[in-house]
Tab-separated table of C-alpha atoms and ligand atoms in Angstrom:
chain	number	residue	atom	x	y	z
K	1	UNK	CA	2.970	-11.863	-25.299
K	2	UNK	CA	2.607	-10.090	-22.026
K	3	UNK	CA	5.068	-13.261	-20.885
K	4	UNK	CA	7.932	-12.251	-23.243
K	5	UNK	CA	7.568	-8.477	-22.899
K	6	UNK	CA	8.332	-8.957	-19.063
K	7	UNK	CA	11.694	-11.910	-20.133
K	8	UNK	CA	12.835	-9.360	-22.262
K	9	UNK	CA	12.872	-6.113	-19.877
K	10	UNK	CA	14.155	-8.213	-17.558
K	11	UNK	CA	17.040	-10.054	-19.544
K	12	UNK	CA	18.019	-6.267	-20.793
K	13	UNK	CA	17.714	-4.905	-17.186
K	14	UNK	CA	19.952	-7.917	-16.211
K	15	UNK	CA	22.606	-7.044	-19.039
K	16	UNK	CA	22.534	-3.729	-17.767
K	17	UNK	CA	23.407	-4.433	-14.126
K	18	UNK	CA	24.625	-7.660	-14.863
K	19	UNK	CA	26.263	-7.515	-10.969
K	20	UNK	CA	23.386	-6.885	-9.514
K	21	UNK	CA	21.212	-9.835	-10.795
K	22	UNK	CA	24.032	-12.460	-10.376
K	23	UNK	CA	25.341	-11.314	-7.144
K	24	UNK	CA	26.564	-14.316	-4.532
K	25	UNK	CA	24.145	-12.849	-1.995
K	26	UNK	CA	21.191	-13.745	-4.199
K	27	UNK	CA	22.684	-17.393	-6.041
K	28	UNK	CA	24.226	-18.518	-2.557
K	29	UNK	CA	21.005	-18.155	-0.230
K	30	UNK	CA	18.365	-18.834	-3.664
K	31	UNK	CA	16.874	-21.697	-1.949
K	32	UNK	CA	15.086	-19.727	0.301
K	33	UNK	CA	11.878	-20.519	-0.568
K	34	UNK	CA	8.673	-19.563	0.969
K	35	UNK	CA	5.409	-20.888	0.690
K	36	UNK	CA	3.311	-17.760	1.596
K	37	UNK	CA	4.076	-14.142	0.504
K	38	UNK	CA	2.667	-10.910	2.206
K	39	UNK	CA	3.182	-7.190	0.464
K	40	UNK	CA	1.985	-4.797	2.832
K	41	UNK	CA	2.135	-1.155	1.008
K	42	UNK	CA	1.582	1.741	3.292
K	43	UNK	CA	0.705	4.346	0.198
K	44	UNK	CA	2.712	8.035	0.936
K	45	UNK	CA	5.248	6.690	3.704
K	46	UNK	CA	8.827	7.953	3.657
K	47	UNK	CA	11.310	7.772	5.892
K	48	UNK	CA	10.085	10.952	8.209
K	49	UNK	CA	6.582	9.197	8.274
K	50	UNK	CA	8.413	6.332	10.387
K	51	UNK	CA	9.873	8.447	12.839
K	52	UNK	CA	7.132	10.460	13.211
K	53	UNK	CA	4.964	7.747	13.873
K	54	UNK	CA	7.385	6.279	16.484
K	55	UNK	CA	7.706	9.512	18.606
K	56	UNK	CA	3.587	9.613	18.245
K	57	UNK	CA	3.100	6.097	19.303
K	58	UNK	CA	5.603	6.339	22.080
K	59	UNK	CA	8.746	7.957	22.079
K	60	UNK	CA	12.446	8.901	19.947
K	61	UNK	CA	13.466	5.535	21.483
K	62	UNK	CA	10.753	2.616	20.955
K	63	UNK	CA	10.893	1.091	17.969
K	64	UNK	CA	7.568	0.007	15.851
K	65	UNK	CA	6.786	-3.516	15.058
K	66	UNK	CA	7.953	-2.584	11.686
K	67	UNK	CA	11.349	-1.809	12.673
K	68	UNK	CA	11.874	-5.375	14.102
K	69	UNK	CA	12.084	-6.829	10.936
K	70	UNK	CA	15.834	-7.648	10.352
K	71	UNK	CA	16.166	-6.058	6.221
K	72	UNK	CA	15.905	-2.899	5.099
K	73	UNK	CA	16.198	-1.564	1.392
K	74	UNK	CA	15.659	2.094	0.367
K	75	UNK	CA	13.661	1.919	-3.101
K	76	UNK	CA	13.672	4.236	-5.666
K	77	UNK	CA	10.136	5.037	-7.033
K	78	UNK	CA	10.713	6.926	-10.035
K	79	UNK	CA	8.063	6.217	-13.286
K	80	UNK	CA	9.233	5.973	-17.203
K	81	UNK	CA	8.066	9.736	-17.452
K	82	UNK	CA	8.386	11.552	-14.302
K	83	UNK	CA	11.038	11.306	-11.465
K	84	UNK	CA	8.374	11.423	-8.591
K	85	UNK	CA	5.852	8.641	-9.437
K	86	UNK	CA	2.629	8.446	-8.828
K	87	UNK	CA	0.868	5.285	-6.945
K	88	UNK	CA	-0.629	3.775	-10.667
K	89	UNK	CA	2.745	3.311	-11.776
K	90	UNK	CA	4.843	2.648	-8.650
K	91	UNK	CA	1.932	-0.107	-7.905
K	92	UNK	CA	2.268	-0.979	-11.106
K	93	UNK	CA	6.018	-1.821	-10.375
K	94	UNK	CA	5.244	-3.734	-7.271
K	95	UNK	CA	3.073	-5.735	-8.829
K	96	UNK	CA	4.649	-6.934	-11.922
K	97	UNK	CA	7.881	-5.624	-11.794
K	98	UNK	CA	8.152	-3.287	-14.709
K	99	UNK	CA	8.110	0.506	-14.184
K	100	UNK	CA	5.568	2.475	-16.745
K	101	UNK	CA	4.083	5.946	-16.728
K	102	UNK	CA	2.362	7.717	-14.015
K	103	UNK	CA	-1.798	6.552	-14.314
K	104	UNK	CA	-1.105	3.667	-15.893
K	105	UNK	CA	-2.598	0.381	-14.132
K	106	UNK	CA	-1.058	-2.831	-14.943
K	107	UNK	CA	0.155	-1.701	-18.084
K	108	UNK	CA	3.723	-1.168	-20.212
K	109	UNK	CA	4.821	2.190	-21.429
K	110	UNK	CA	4.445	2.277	-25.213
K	111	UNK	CA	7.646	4.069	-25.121
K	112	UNK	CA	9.509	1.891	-23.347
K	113	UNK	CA	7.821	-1.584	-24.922
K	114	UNK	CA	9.686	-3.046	-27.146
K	115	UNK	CA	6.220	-3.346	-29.078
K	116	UNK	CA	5.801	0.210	-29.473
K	117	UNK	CA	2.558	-0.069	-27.948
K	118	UNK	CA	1.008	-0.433	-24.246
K	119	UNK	CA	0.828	-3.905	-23.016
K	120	UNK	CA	-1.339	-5.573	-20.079
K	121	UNK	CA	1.138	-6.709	-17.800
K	122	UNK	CA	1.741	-9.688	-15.538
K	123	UNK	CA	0.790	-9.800	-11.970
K	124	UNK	CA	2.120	-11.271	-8.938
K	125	UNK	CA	-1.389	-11.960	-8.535
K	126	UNK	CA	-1.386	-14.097	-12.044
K	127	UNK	CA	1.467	-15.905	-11.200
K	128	UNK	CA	0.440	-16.801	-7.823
K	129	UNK	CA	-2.725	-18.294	-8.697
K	130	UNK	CA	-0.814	-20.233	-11.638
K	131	UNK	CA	1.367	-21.624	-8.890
K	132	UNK	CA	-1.785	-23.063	-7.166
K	133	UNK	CA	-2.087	-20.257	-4.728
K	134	UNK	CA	-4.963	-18.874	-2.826
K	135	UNK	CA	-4.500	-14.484	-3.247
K	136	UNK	CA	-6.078	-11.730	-1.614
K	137	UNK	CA	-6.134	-8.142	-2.348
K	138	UNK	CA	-7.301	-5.607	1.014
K	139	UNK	CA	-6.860	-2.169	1.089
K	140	UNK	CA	-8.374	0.352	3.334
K	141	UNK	CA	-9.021	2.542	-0.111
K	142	UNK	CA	-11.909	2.206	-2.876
K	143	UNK	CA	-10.631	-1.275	-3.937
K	144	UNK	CA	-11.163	0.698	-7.813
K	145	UNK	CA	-8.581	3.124	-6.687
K	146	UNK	CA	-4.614	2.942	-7.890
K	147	UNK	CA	-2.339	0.780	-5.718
K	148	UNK	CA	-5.016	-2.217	-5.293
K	149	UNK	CA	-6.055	-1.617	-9.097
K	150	UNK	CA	-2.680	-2.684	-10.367
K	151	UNK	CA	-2.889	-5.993	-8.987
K	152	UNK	CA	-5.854	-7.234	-11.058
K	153	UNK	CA	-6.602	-4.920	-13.425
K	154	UNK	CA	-5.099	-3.528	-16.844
K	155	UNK	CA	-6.616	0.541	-17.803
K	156	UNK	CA	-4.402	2.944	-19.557
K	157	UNK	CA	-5.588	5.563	-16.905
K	158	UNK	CA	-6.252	4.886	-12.719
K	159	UNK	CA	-9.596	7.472	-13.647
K	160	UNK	CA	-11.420	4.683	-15.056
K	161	UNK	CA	-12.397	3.145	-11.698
K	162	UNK	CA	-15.870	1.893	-13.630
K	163	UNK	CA	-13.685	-0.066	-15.976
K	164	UNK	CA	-11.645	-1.367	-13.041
K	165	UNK	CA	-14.536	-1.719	-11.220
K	166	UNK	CA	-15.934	-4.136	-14.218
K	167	UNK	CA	-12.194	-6.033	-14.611
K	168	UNK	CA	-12.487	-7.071	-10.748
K	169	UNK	CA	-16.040	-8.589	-11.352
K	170	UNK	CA	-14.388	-10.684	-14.147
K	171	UNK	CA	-11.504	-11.975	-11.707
K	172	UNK	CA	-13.454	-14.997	-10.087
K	173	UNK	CA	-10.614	-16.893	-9.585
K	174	UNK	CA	-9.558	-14.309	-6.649
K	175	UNK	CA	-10.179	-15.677	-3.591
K	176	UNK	CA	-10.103	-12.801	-1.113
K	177	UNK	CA	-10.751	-9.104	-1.962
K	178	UNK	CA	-11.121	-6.610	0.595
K	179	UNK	CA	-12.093	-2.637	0.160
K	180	UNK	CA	-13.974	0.089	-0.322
K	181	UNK	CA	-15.461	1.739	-3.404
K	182	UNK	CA	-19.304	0.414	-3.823
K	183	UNK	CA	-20.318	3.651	-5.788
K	184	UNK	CA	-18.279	1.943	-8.663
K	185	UNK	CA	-20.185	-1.822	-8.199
K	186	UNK	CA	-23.619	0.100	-8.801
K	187	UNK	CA	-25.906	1.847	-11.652
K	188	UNK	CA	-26.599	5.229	-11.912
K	189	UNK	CA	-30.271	3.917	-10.968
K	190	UNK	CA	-29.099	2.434	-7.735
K	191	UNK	CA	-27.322	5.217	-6.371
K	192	UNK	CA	-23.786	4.474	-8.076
K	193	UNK	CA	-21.553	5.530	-10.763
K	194	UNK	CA	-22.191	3.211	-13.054
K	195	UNK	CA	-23.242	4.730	-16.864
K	196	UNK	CA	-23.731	0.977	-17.906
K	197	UNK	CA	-26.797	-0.221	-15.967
K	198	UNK	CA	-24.172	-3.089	-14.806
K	199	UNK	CA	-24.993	-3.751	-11.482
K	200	UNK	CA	-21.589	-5.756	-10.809
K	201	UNK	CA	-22.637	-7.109	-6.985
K	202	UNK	CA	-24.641	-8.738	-8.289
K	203	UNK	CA	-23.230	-10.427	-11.158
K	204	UNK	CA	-20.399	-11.421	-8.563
K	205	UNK	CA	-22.711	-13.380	-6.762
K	206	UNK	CA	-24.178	-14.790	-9.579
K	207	UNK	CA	-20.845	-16.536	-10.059
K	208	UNK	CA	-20.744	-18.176	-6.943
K	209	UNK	CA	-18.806	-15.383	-4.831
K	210	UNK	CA	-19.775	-14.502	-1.626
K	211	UNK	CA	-20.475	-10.739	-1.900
K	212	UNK	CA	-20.659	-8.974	1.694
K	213	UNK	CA	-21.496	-5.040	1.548
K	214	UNK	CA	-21.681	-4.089	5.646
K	215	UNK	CA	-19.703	-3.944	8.609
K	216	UNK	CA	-21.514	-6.008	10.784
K	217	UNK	CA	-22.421	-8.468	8.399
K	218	UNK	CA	-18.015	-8.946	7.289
K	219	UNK	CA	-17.974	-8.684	11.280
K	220	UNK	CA	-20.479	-12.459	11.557
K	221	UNK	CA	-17.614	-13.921	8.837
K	222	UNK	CA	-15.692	-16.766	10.437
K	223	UNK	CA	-12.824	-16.625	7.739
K	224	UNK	CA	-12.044	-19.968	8.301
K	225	UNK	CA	-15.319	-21.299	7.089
K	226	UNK	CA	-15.650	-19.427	4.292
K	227	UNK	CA	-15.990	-22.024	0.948
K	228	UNK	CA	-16.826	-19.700	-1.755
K	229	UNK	CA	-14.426	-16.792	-2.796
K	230	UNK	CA	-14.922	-13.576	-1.011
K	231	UNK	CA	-15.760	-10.110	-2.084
K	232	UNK	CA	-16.161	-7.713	0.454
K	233	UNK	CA	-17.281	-3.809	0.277
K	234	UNK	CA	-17.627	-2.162	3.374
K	235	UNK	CA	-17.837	1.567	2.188
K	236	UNK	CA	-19.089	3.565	-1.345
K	237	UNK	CA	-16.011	5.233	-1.133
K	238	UNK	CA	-13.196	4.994	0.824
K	239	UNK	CA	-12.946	3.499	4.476
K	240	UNK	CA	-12.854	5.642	6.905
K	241	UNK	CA	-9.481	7.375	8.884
K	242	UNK	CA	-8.687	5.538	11.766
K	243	UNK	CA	-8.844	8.575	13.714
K	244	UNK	CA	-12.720	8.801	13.027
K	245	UNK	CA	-13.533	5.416	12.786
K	246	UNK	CA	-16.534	4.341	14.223
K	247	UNK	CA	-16.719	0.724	17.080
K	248	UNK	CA	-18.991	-0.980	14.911
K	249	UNK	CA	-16.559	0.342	11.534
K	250	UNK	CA	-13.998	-2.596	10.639
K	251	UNK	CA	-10.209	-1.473	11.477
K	252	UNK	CA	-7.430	-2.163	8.727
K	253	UNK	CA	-6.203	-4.437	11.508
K	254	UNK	CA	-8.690	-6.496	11.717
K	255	UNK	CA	-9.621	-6.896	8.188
K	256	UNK	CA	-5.713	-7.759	7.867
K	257	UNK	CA	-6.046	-10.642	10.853
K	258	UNK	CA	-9.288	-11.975	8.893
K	259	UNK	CA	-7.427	-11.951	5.339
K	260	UNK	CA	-4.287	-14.027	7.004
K	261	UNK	CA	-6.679	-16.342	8.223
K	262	UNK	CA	-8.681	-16.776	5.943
K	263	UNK	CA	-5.821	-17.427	3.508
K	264	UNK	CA	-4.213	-19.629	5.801
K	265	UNK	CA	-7.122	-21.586	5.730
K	266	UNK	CA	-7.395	-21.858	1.778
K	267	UNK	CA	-3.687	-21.878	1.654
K	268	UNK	CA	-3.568	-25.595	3.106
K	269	UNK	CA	-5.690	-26.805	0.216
K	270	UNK	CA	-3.463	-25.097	-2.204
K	271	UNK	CA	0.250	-24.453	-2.454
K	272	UNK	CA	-0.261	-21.450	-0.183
K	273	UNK	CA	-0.968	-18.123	-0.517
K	274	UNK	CA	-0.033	-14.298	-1.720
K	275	UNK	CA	-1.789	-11.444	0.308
K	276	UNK	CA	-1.301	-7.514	-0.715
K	277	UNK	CA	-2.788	-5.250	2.245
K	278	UNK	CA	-2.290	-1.373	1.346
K	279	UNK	CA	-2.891	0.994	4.249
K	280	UNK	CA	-3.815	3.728	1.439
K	281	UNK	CA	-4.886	6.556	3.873
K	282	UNK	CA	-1.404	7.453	5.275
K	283	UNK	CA	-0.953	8.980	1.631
K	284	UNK	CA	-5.028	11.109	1.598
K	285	UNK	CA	-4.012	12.517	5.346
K	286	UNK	CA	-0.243	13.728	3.716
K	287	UNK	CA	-2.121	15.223	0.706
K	288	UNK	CA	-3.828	17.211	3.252
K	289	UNK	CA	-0.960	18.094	5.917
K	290	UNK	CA	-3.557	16.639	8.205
K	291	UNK	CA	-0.818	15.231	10.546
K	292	UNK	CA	-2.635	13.615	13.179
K	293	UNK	CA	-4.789	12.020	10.586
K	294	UNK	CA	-1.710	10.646	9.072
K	295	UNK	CA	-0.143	9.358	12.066
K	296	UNK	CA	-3.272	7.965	13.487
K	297	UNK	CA	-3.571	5.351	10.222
K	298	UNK	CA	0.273	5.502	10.586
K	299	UNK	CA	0.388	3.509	14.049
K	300	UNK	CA	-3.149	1.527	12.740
K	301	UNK	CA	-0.764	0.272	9.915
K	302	UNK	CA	1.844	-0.842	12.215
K	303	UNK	CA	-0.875	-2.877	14.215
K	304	UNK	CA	-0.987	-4.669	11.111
K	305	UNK	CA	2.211	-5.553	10.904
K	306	UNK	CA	2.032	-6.430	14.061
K	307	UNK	CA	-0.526	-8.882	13.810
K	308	UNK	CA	0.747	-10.132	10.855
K	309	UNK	CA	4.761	-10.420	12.139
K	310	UNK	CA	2.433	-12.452	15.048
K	311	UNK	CA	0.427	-14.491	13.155
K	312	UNK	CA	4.050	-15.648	10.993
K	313	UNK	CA	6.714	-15.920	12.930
K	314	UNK	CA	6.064	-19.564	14.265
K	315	UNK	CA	6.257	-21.485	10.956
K	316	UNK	CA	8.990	-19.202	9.166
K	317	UNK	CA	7.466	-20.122	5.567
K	318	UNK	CA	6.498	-16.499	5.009
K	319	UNK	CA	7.719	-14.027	3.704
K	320	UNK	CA	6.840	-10.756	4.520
K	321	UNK	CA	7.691	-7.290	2.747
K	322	UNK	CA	6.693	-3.737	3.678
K	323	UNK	CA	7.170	-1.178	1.713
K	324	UNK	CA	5.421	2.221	0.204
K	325	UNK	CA	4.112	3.524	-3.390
K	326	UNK	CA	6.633	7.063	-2.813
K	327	UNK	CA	6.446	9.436	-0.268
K	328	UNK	CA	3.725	11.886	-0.089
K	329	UNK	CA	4.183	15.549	1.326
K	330	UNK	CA	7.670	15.814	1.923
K	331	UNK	CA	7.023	15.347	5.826
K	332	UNK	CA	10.087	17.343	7.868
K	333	UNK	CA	11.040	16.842	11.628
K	334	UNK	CA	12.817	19.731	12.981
K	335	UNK	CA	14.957	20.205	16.380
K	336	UNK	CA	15.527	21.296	18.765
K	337	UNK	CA	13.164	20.113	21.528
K	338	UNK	CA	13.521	17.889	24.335
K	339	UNK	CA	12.384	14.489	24.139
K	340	UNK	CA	9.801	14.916	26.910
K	341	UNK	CA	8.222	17.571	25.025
K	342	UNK	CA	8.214	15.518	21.912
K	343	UNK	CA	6.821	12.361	22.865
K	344	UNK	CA	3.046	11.017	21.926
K	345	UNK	CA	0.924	14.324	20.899
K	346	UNK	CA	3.733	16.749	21.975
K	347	UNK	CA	4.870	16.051	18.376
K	348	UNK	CA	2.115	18.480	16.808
K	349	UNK	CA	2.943	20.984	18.702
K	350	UNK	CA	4.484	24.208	18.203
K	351	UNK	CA	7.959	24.824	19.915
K	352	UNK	CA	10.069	27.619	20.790
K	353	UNK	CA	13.887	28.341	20.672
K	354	UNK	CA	15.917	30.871	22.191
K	355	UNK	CA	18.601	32.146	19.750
K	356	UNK	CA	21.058	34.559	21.289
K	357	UNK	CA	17.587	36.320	23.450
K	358	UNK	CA	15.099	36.012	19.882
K	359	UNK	CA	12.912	33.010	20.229
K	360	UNK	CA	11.743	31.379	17.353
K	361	UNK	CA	9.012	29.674	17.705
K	362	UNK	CA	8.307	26.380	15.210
K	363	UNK	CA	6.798	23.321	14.520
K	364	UNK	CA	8.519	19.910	14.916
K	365	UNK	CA	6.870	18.924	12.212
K	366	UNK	CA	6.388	20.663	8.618
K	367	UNK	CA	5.821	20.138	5.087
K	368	UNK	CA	7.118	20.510	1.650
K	369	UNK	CA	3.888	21.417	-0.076
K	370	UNK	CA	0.025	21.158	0.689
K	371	UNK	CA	-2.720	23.293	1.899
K	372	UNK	CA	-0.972	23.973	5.058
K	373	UNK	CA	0.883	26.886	3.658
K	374	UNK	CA	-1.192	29.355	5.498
K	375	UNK	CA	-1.928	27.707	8.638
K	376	UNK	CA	-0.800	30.418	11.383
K	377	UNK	CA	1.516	29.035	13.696
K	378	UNK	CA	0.184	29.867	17.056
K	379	UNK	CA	-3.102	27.746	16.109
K	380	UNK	CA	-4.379	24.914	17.799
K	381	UNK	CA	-1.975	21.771	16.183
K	382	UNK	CA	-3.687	19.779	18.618
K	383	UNK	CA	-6.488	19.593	16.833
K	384	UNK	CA	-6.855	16.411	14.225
K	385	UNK	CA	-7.990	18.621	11.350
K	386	UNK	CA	-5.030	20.780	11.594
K	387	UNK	CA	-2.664	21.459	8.704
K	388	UNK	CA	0.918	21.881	9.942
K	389	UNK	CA	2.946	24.568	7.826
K	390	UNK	CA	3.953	23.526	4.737
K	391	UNK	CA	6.501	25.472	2.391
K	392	UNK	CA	5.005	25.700	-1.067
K	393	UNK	CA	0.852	26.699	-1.438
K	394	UNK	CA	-0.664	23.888	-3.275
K	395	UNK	CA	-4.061	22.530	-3.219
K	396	UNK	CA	-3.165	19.110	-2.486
K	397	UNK	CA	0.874	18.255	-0.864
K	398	UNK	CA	2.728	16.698	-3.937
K	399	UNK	CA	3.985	13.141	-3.851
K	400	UNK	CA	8.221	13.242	-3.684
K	401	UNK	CA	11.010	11.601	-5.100
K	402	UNK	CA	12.574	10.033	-1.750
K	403	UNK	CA	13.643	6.629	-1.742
K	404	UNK	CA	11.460	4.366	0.133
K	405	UNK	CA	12.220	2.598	3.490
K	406	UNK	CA	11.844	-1.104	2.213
K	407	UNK	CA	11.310	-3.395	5.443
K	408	UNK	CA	11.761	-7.864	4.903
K	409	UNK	CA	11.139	-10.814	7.035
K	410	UNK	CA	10.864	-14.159	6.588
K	411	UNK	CA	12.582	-16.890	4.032
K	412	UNK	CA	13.791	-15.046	0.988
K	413	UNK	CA	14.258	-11.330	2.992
K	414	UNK	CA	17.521	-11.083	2.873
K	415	UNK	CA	17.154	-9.843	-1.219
K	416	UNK	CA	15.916	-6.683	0.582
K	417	UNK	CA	19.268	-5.333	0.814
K	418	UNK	CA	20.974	-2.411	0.338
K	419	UNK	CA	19.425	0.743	-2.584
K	420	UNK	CA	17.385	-1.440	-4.846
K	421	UNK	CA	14.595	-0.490	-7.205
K	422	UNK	CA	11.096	-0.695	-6.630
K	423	UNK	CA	10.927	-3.380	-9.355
K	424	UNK	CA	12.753	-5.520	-7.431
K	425	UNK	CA	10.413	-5.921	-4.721
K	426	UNK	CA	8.357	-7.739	-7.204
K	427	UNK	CA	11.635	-9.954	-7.989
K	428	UNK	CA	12.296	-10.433	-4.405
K	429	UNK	CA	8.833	-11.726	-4.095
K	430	UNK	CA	8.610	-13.862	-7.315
K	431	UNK	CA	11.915	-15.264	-6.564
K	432	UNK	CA	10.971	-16.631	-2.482
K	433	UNK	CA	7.610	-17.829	-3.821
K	434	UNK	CA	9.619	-19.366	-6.808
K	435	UNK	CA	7.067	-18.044	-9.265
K	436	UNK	CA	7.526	-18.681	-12.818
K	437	UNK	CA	6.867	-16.182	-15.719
V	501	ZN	ZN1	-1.053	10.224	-3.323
């Protein structure tokens, strides 16, 4: 059912853009196949959140490991019922390829199903373990919470972190899954949310997973002697900000390095492997007009990358795909300061402008909406809690409708071309690791 749902939304979508899906760019270079397929989602990161990041890290002119990678896409993000999306249904998209409404994990919109009813959805994850792959699932988030959620589980709302909490525990076949979110895994009676008495670490273990819950016991994992299928916790909720992060606290970087080999490793057994990593804490910091924050998990993120462009390159049979859920915030960059005054932490800083003898002073950065609104200008910006000025007084900075910078390398990149839609980032995948629906 779910099978034919997704044949038919995607035979209509073809009729619709009928140039688009049988293009010469795509039917000339479709044997680009690759065995291995990495979707690394940086959750709230538009266009500004790149720049901003690069004149943090080093300077206007030094580009981020991201930017090395040779295709770019901008992706609209846009749900069924809302033109700014939230991260249920835009990971929702990247997963399976099928927009639906905002909340909903893994699932169609009855409106839009040719059913009339919501549907559970096919994952990249399903199809990767039908095609004999080994899959892992790492975020830096509760591993309950929306963007990992939609990639092995199916709730009509991304609230019901218990329920999604419960689907995960079901999903033995998984072979890596990396997170946060232990509050969810427990009973009431042990400290957790649990209403159910389920205590679900336990009945993960009981089916031959290995179920690690600390820091410095993930830390003693060689991943490349790892038999069983691995669950790891590290936090109740989420993990930490990299800008707070503890020594002995695992970084997003390394818990990518151990997921690539680790996968590498089951990989040779199988026909490969599919990894998602999310760096999910770019989007909390945004929320928050916490800046720094932001652009500390910003440049952690592009470690990753890093490690993984490293880890990659030699044997070209991956393909590699960075993208993000939507933008979060509506992050701004303003002139007109030098670039010396710019560069590293001089970008959350105030400036100041003569304009025929007035002097306006400003910040380089801003926002569109958040809790920044009444930050005073002359405060401190250097300081990591810090809320630069944002435009409209909301509790939490709203998500925005941007398109998303869409980054490819690897066999099968070049179908990250151009203004696509977010739904085709699950095609571009599918169609490099030659999945079948
Ligand atoms: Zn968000």
């Amino acid at each position: 059912m779910i099978f034919q749902i997704q044949k038919v939304l995607t035979i209509t979508l073809c009729a619709f853009v009928f140039v688009s899906c049988t293009s010469d760019r795509s039917s000339s270079r479709s044997h680009e196949h690759a065995q291995n397929g990495i979707l690394f989602i940086i959750d709230g990161m538009g266009p500004a959140h790149i720049t901003a990041a690069r004149i943090f890290k080093n300077n206007s002119d030094t580009p981020l490991a991201m930017e090395s990678m040779e295709h770019l896409a901008m992706a609209r993000t846009h749900s069924t019922n809302n033109f700014v999306t939230d991260s249920a249904a835009s990971a929702t998209a990247l997963a399976s390829g099928v927009k639906t409404y905002n909340g909903a994990i893994g699932m169609t919109d009855a409106n839009f199903d040719p059913s009339e009813t919501s549907q559970k959805l096919q994952s990249i994850t399903d199809l990767s373990l039908e095609s004999n792959r080994a899959v892992g699932i790492v975020t830096n988030t509760r591993i309950t919470h929306a963007t990992p959620a939609a990639f092995f589980a199916h709730v009509p709302h991304r609230r019901l972190e218990a329920e999604i909490a419960r689907q995960l525990a079901t999903r033995s076949e998984i072979d890596l899954v990396i997170g946060g979110g232990l509050e969810f895994f427990l009973p009431k009676e042990e400290g957790g949310e649990r209403v159910d008495g389920l205590n679900l670490i336990e009945k993960m273990r009981e089916q031959g997973r290995k179920v690690v819950t600390s820091h410095e016991e993930f830390k003693q994992l060689n991943p490349r002697e790892i038999n069983q299928n691995l669950v790891v916790i590290l936090e109740f909720d989420h993990l930490a900000y990299e800008f707070k992060r503890a020594d002995e606290e695992v970084s997003l970087s390394q818990i990518t390095d151990f997921s690539i080999e680790f996968l590498e490793q089951r990989g040779k057994s199988k026909s490969g492997y599919f990894l998602m990593v999310e760096a999910g804490r770019v989007d909390h910091a945004s929320h928050m007009n916490w800046t720094e924050k932001m652009l500390e998990d910003m440049v952690e993120a592009d470690r990753s990358i890093e490690t993984i462009l490293s880890k990659t390159q030699d044997s070209n049979d991956t393909l590699v795909i960075v993208t993000a859920d939507h933008e979060t915030g509506g992050l701004s960059l303003q002139g007109y300061a030098p670039h010396s005054a710019v560069a590293g932490r001089g970008i959350l800083k105030n400036h100041s402008r003569d304009v025929r003898q007035d002097a306006y002073v400003y910040g380089v950065v801003s926002w569109g909406s958040g809790p920044g609104y009444d930050s005073p200008l002359e405060a401190d910006a250097d300081d990591p809690k810090f809320r630069h000025k944002a435009t409209y007084p909301t509790p939490v900075a709203y998500h925005t409708a941007v398109d998303i910078p869409t980054l490819a390398h690897g066999p099968g990149a070049f179908q990250i071309n151009g203004y696509i839609d977010n739904t085709d980032i699950f095609r571009a995948m599918k169609n490099a690791l030659k999945l079948i629906d």
